[in-house]
GROMACS .gro file of C-alpha atoms in nm:
model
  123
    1UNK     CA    1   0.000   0.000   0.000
    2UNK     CA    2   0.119   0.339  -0.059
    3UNK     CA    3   0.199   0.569   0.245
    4UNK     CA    4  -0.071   0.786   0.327
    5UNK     CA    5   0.031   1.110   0.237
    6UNK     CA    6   0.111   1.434   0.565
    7UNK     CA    7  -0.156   1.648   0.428
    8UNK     CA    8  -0.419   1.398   0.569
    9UNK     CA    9  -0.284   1.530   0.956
   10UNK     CA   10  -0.421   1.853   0.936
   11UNK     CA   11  -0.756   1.692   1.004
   12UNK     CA   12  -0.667   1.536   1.284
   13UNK     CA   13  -0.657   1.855   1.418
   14UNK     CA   14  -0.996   1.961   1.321
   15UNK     CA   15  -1.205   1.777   1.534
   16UNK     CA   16  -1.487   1.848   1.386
   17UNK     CA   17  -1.391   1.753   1.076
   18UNK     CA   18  -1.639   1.561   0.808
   19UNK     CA   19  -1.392   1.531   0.495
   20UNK     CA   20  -1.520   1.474   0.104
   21UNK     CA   21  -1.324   1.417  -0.150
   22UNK     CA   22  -1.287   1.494  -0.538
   23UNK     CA   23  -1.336   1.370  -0.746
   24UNK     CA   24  -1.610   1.150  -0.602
   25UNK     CA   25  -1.674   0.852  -0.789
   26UNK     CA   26  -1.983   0.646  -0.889
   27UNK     CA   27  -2.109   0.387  -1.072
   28UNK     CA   28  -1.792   0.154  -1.310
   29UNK     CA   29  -1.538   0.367  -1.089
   30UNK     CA   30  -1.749   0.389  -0.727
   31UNK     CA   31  -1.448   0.165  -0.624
   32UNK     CA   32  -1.199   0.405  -0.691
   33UNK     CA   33  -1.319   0.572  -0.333
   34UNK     CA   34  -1.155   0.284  -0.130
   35UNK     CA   35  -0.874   0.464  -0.154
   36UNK     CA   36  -1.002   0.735   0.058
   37UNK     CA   37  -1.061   0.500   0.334
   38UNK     CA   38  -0.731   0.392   0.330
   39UNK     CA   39  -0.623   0.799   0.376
   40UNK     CA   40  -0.860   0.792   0.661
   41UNK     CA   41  -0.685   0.579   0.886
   42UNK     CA   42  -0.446   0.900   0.918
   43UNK     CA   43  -0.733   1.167   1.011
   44UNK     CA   44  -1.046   0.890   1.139
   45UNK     CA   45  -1.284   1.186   1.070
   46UNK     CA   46  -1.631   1.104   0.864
   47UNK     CA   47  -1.584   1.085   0.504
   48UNK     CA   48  -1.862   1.099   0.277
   49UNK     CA   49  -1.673   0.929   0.018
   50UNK     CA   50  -1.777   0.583   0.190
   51UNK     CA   51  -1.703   0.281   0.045
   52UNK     CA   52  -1.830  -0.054   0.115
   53UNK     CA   53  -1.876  -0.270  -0.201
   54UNK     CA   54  -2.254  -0.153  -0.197
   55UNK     CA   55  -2.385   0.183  -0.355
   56UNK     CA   56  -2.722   0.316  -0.319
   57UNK     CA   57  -2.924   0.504  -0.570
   58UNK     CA   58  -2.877   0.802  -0.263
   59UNK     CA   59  -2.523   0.784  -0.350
   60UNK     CA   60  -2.492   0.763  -0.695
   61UNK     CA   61  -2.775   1.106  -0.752
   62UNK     CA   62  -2.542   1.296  -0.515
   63UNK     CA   63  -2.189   1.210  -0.687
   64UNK     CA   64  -2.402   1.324  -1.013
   65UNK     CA   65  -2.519   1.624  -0.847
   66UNK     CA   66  -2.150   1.692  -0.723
   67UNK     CA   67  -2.018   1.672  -1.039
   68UNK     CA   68  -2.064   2.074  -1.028
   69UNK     CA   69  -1.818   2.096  -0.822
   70UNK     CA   70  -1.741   2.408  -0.652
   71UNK     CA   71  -2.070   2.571  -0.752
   72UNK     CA   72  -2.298   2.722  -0.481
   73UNK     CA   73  -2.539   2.430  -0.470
   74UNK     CA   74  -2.305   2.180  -0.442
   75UNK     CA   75  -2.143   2.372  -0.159
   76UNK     CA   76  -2.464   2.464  -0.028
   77UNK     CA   77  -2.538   2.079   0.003
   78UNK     CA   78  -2.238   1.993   0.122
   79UNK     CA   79  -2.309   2.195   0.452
   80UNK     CA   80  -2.638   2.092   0.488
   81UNK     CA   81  -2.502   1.719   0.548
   82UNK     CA   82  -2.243   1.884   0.772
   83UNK     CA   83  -1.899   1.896   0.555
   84UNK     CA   84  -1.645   2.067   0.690
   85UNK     CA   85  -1.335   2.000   0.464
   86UNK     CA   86  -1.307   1.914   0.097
   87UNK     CA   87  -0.981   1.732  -0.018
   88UNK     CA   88  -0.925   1.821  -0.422
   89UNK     CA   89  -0.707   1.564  -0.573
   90UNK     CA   90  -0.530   1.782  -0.855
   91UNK     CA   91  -0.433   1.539  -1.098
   92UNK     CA   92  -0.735   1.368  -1.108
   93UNK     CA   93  -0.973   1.644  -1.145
   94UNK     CA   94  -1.068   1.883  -1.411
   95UNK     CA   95  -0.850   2.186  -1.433
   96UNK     CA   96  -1.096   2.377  -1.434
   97UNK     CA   97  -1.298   2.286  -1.130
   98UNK     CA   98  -0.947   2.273  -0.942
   99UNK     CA   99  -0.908   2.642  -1.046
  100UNK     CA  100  -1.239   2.760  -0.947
  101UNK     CA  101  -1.220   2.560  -0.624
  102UNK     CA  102  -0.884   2.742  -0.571
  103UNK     CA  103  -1.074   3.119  -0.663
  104UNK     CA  104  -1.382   3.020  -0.493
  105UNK     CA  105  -1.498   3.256  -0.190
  106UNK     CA  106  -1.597   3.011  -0.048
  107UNK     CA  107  -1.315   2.785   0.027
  108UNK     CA  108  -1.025   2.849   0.250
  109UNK     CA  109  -0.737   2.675   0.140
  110UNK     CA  110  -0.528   2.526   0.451
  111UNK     CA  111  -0.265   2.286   0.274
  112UNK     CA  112  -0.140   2.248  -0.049
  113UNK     CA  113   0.119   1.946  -0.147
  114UNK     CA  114   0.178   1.936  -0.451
  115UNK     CA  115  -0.106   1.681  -0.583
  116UNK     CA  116  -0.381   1.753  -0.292
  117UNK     CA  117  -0.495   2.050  -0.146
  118UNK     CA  118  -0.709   2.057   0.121
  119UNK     CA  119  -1.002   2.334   0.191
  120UNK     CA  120  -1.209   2.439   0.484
  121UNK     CA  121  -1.599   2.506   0.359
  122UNK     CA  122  -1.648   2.838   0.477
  123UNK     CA  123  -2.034   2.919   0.610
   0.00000   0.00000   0.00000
C-alpha cells in the first residue's frame, strides 16, 4: 500500500472535521473511493466518500449532483449534510474545477502538497 500522504494530519486537528473528496466517484469507478478509506486511517474523521462494495441510488444522484463541483449548490449541500473539509485531488480532477475551487470565496485553502490540497468550507 502506498503511504498515506502528511496532508491527511491537518484533520486530525480539526475535530470536527467531516472530509469529502474529489473527485467523487460512482457507478464503473465507485471503487476508486476505497482509496479514501485507506487515507482515513491517518485523520479517522467522517468521510462521505464511503465505500463498502454496496452503492445506493442516494449515492450515486449525489456524486451526479456533485459533479458541479465548486458551484454554490453543491457547496450549499455539502453543509447541509455537515462537511467541513473538501480534499481536491489535482491530478485527477478537471482543471478547471481545481481552479475555481482554488478562486472560490468560499473555500479556505489550509494545505497544499503538490497533488492535494485541502479546503475548509467556509459558512
Amino acid at each position: 500500500v502506498t503511504p498515506v500522504p502528511a496532508i491527511y494530519d491537518r484533520l486530525r486537528e480539526a475535530t470536527d472535521a467531516v472530509l469529502v473528496e474529489f473527485p467523487l466517484y460512482a457507478g464503473p469507478r465507485v471503487s476508486e473511493n476505497a482509496r479514501y478509506l485507506v487515507a482515513a486511517t491517518r485523520h479517522f474523521r467522517p468521510l462521505v466518500n464511503g465505500y463498502s462494495g454496496f452503492e445506493t441510488e442516494a449515492f450515486r444522484e449525489r456524486a451526479d449532483r456533485w459533479q458541479q463541483f465548486p458551484s454554490d449548490e453543491v457547496i450549499d449541500e455539502m453543509g447541509a449534510i455537515g462537511v467541513t473539509h473538501v480534499m481536491v485531488h489535482t491530478r485527477d480532477l478537471d482543471p478547471e474545477q481545481v481552479n475555481a475551487a482554488a478562486l472560490g470565496p468560499r473555500l479556505s485553502l489550509l494545505a497544499d502538497d503538490g497533488e492535494r490540497r485541502l479546503y475548509r468550507v467556509l459558512r
